[in-house]
Tab-separated table of C-alpha atoms in Angstrom:
chain	number	residue	atom	x	y	z
A	12	GLY	CA	6.246	103.102	55.581
A	13	ALA	CA	4.742	101.146	59.002
A	14	VAL	CA	7.943	99.291	59.598
A	15	VAL	CA	8.057	97.291	62.721
A	16	SER	CA	11.315	95.529	63.996
A	17	GLN	CA	11.705	92.862	66.353
A	18	HIS	CA	14.663	92.476	68.310
A	19	PRO	CA	16.239	89.788	69.050
A	20	SER	CA	15.171	87.538	65.720
A	21	TRP	CA	16.614	84.558	67.235
A	22	VAL	CA	17.599	83.690	70.760
A	23	ILE	CA	18.413	80.181	72.332
A	24	CYS	CA	18.700	80.303	76.182
A	25	LYS	CA	18.633	77.812	79.176
A	26	SER	CA	15.621	76.720	80.911
A	27	GLY	CA	14.751	78.819	83.754
A	28	THR	CA	16.637	81.860	82.783
A	29	SER	CA	14.294	85.009	81.225
A	30	VAL	CA	14.251	86.454	77.701
A	31	LYS	CA	13.468	89.899	76.813
A	32	ILE	CA	12.354	90.300	72.948
A	33	GLU	CA	11.835	94.252	72.181
A	34	CYS	CA	9.170	95.218	69.449
A	35	ARG	CA	9.549	98.705	67.958
A	36	SER	CA	7.399	101.113	65.423
A	37	LEU	CA	10.409	102.579	63.515
A	38	ASP	CA	8.802	105.292	61.461
A	39	PHE	CA	4.975	105.712	63.187
A	40	GLN	CA	3.507	106.035	66.365
A	41	ALA	CA	1.557	102.836	67.166
A	42	THR	CA	-1.488	103.567	69.651
A	43	THR	CA	-1.611	99.685	70.349
A	44	MET	CA	0.589	96.717	70.070
A	45	PHE	CA	0.063	93.150	69.940
A	46	TRP	CA	1.703	90.124	70.646
A	47	TYR	CA	1.319	86.738	69.145
A	48	ARG	CA	2.748	83.867	69.377
A	49	GLN	CA	2.896	80.616	66.653
A	50	PHE	CA	3.907	77.028	66.602
A	51	PRO	CA	5.250	75.669	64.059
A	52	LYS	CA	2.604	74.857	60.773
A	53	LYS	CA	-0.057	76.577	63.256
A	54	SER	CA	-1.850	79.900	63.292
A	55	LEU	CA	-1.034	82.752	65.054
A	56	MET	CA	-2.658	82.938	68.564
A	57	LEU	CA	-3.022	86.433	70.572
A	58	MET	CA	-1.275	86.490	73.802
A	59	ALA	CA	-2.002	90.371	74.902
A	60	THR	CA	-2.805	93.725	73.706
A	61	SER	CA	-0.457	96.175	74.920
A	62	ASN	CA	-1.379	100.013	75.214
A	63	GLU	CA	1.361	102.906	75.950
A	64	GLY	CA	0.942	103.880	79.547
A	65	SER	CA	-1.409	101.143	80.664
A	66	LYS	CA	-1.273	97.424	81.602
A	67	ALA	CA	-1.373	94.899	79.301
A	68	THR	CA	-4.745	92.954	78.410
A	69	TYR	CA	-4.044	89.581	78.316
A	70	GLU	CA	-5.962	86.660	76.568
A	71	GLN	CA	-7.625	83.590	78.230
A	72	GLY	CA	-4.966	81.053	79.170
A	73	VAL	CA	-1.952	83.389	79.013
A	74	GLU	CA	-0.318	83.848	82.511
A	75	LYS	CA	0.746	87.622	82.807
A	76	ASP	CA	3.431	86.701	85.743
A	77	LYS	CA	4.828	84.374	83.028
A	78	PHE	CA	4.870	86.904	80.057
A	79	LEU	CA	5.419	90.296	81.464
A	80	ILE	CA	4.774	92.974	78.954
A	81	ASN	CA	6.119	96.699	79.122
A	82	HIS	CA	4.778	99.347	76.718
A	83	ALA	CA	7.285	102.032	77.991
A	84	SER	CA	6.489	104.408	74.695
A	85	LEU	CA	4.808	104.852	71.356
A	86	THR	CA	7.203	103.015	69.382
A	87	LEU	CA	7.942	100.250	71.916
A	88	SER	CA	7.021	97.293	73.491
A	89	THR	CA	8.763	94.423	75.229
A	90	LEU	CA	7.814	91.676	76.062
A	91	THR	CA	9.609	89.196	78.848
A	92	VAL	CA	9.319	85.389	78.988
A	93	THR	CA	10.222	84.768	82.727
A	94	SER	CA	12.013	81.377	83.813
A	95	ALA	CA	11.427	79.990	80.161
A	96	HIS	CA	10.964	76.415	79.739
A	97	PRO	CA	11.477	74.152	76.617
A	98	GLU	CA	7.604	74.148	76.119
A	99	ASP	CA	7.779	78.130	75.672
A	100	SER	CA	10.078	77.728	72.206
A	101	SER	CA	7.668	79.048	69.875
A	102	PHE	CA	7.763	81.742	67.068
A	103	TYR	CA	6.947	85.302	69.103
A	104	ILE	CA	5.547	88.255	66.542
A	105	CYS	CA	4.522	91.528	67.913
A	106	SER	CA	2.109	93.618	65.347
A	107	ALA	CA	1.279	97.509	65.942
A	108	SER	CA	-1.365	99.391	65.123
A	109	ARG	CA	-1.952	102.989	63.983
A	110	GLY	CA	-6.033	103.104	65.026
A	111	LYS	CA	-8.519	101.687	63.223
A	112	TYR	CA	-7.167	99.996	60.219
A	113	GLU	CA	-4.551	97.769	59.186
A	114	GLN	CA	-1.572	95.953	61.881
A	115	TYR	CA	2.015	96.153	60.856
A	116	PHE	CA	3.690	92.662	61.866
A	117	GLY	CA	7.397	92.754	63.034
A	118	PRO	CA	9.541	90.403	61.395
A	119	GLY	CA	8.993	87.594	64.602
A	120	THR	CA	11.472	86.214	67.122
A	121	ARG	CA	12.362	82.884	67.215
A	122	LEU	CA	12.782	81.425	70.910
A	123	THR	CA	14.312	78.267	71.768
A	124	VAL	CA	14.816	76.826	75.453
A	125	THR	CA	17.063	73.944	76.092
B	5	GLN	CA	-13.815	81.893	68.537
B	6	GLN	CA	-11.237	80.978	65.299
B	7	PRO	CA	-12.831	81.897	61.666
B	8	VAL	CA	-12.940	78.818	59.475
B	9	GLN	CA	-10.811	78.613	56.384
B	10	SER	CA	-11.264	77.217	53.283
B	11	PRO	CA	-9.590	74.883	51.334
B	12	GLN	CA	-7.184	73.773	53.740
B	13	ALA	CA	-4.337	73.756	50.730
B	14	VAL	CA	-4.559	74.104	47.242
B	15	ILE	CA	-2.005	73.581	44.409
B	16	LEU	CA	-2.178	75.876	41.133
B	17	ARG	CA	-0.420	76.403	37.940
B	18	GLU	CA	0.898	80.178	37.466
B	19	GLY	CA	-1.620	82.076	36.056
B	20	GLU	CA	-4.880	80.376	37.414
B	21	ASP	CA	-6.763	81.748	39.607
B	22	ALA	CA	-7.885	80.747	43.270
B	23	VAL	CA	-10.663	81.736	45.942
B	24	ILE	CA	-9.842	81.601	49.609
B	25	ASN	CA	-12.677	81.849	51.933
B	26	CYS	CA	-13.458	82.498	55.774
B	27	SER	CA	-16.183	82.489	57.894
B	28	SER	CA	-17.129	83.553	61.559
B	29	SER	CA	-19.257	82.053	63.612
B	30	LYS	CA	-19.491	85.657	65.181
B	31	ALA	CA	-20.396	89.156	64.083
B	32	LEU	CA	-17.293	91.290	62.857
B	33	TYR	CA	-16.286	94.538	62.939
B	34	SER	CA	-13.481	93.799	60.173
B	35	VAL	CA	-11.439	90.994	58.287
B	36	HIS	CA	-7.591	91.132	57.721
B	37	TRP	CA	-5.915	88.808	55.031
B	38	TYR	CA	-2.200	88.421	55.561
B	39	ARG	CA	0.311	85.695	53.563
B	40	GLN	CA	3.258	84.435	55.384
B	41	LYS	CA	6.297	82.313	53.581
B	42	HIS	CA	7.849	80.242	55.388
B	43	GLY	CA	10.071	81.302	58.386
B	44	GLU	CA	8.791	85.126	58.088
B	45	ALA	CA	6.249	86.990	59.635
B	46	PRO	CA	2.845	87.618	57.862
B	47	VAL	CA	2.211	90.446	55.197
B	48	PHE	CA	-0.611	92.667	55.043
B	49	LEU	CA	-2.765	92.368	51.842
B	50	MET	CA	-6.234	93.042	52.835
B	51	ILE	CA	-8.596	95.019	55.323
B	52	LEU	CA	-12.311	94.910	55.033
B	53	LEU	CA	-14.444	96.825	57.129
B	54	LYS	CA	-18.118	96.700	58.551
B	55	GLY	CA	-19.770	98.838	56.204
B	56	GLY	CA	-18.075	98.249	53.009
B	57	GLU	CA	-14.620	100.244	53.292
B	58	GLN	CA	-11.570	98.170	52.101
B	59	LYS	CA	-7.879	98.942	51.898
B	60	GLY	CA	-5.348	96.501	50.262
B	61	HIS	CA	-3.085	95.133	47.569
B	62	GLU	CA	-3.903	96.321	43.816
B	63	LYS	CA	-3.694	92.628	42.608
B	64	ILE	CA	-5.936	91.000	44.875
B	65	SER	CA	-9.374	91.508	45.681
B	66	ALA	CA	-11.643	90.510	48.559
B	67	SER	CA	-15.091	90.510	49.731
B	68	PHE	CA	-16.943	90.795	52.907
B	69	ASN	CA	-20.396	89.497	53.647
B	70	GLU	CA	-21.504	91.178	57.009
B	71	LYS	CA	-24.696	89.071	56.851
B	72	LYS	CA	-23.234	85.848	56.456
B	73	GLN	CA	-19.982	86.835	58.543
B	74	GLN	CA	-17.847	85.470	55.578
B	75	SER	CA	-14.817	87.021	53.971
B	76	SER	CA	-13.336	85.783	50.454
B	77	LEU	CA	-9.982	86.613	49.000
B	78	TYR	CA	-9.543	86.161	45.279
B	79	LEU	CA	-6.261	86.048	43.832
B	80	THR	CA	-6.059	86.382	40.068
B	81	ALA	CA	-3.477	85.014	37.287
B	82	SER	CA	-1.466	83.972	40.076
B	83	GLN	CA	2.413	84.129	39.901
B	84	LEU	CA	4.823	82.265	41.857
B	85	SER	CA	5.464	84.559	44.407
B	86	TYR	CA	2.002	84.048	45.549
B	87	SER	CA	3.007	80.646	47.171
B	88	GLY	CA	2.749	80.771	50.984
B	89	THR	CA	-0.021	80.148	53.650
B	90	TYR	CA	-2.875	82.602	53.893
B	91	PHE	CA	-4.544	83.565	57.145
B	92	CYS	CA	-7.776	85.804	57.761
B	93	GLY	CA	-7.848	87.410	60.864
B	94	THR	CA	-11.113	88.604	62.526
B	95	GLU	CA	-11.829	91.798	64.405
B	96	LYS	CA	-15.063	92.188	66.253
B	97	GLY	CA	-14.386	94.963	68.127
B	98	GLY	CA	-14.168	98.509	66.824
B	99	GLY	CA	-10.566	98.920	65.551
B	100	ALA	CA	-8.323	98.116	68.316
B	101	ASP	CA	-8.566	94.647	68.974
B	102	GLY	CA	-6.068	91.685	68.444
B	103	LEU	CA	-6.519	89.437	65.571
B	104	THR	CA	-7.959	85.805	65.638
B	105	PHE	CA	-6.628	84.208	62.925
B	106	GLY	CA	-7.827	81.127	61.167
B	107	LYS	CA	-5.865	78.237	60.744
B	108	GLY	CA	-4.517	79.261	57.391
B	109	THR	CA	-4.913	78.417	53.529
B	110	HIS	CA	-1.409	76.706	52.214
B	111	LEU	CA	-1.115	77.675	48.621
B	112	ILE	CA	1.652	76.378	46.179
B	113	ILE	CA	1.860	77.752	42.943
B	114	GLN	CA	3.645	75.983	40.220
B	115	PRO	CA	5.430	76.999	37.320
């Protein structure tokens, strides 16, 4: 149980275009979903916290107009990278939580902006 | 504030034991431990909660000293599959916060 999927797993896009990444909890309802990004050989950095039906809470330094988060249901959250640039290239990972305990991570989406 | 992990890296032979430490300068509600293999997402190992409750892996144990704001992960009789980067993630809130991860500890198990 507690499976989280992400789609797509890998995307290459041209600079200036927007990319949408989906995060789904497949077999449970997630009260909260989180978005992280990870640069090569670096740690995961929390970008934002997302609760169903309410606006996402962004960490300091993360542009909310650049990284649009929509939490449409208890099983789906989306991250849209708007007007992507090469410096946005990264590994984006979502996690989903049922409440007080562990967070279950998705397999990640590797974004390359050319 | 990012927790500090030690050591940064360690190489062991199969069957040896390892201890990975995580310390924070802030009071913690919980400490989460994950293992990540190259190119893959982190895999949950353990969570230790304030008050002593813990949930996790049957072959891996961990401790959480709330007063010292420190946690240690104990890997006994290591197996080749234990290789990877271990991250501790700390949470200061009441159970619904995102995690602040340490820089990771690279563990290599050799046959």
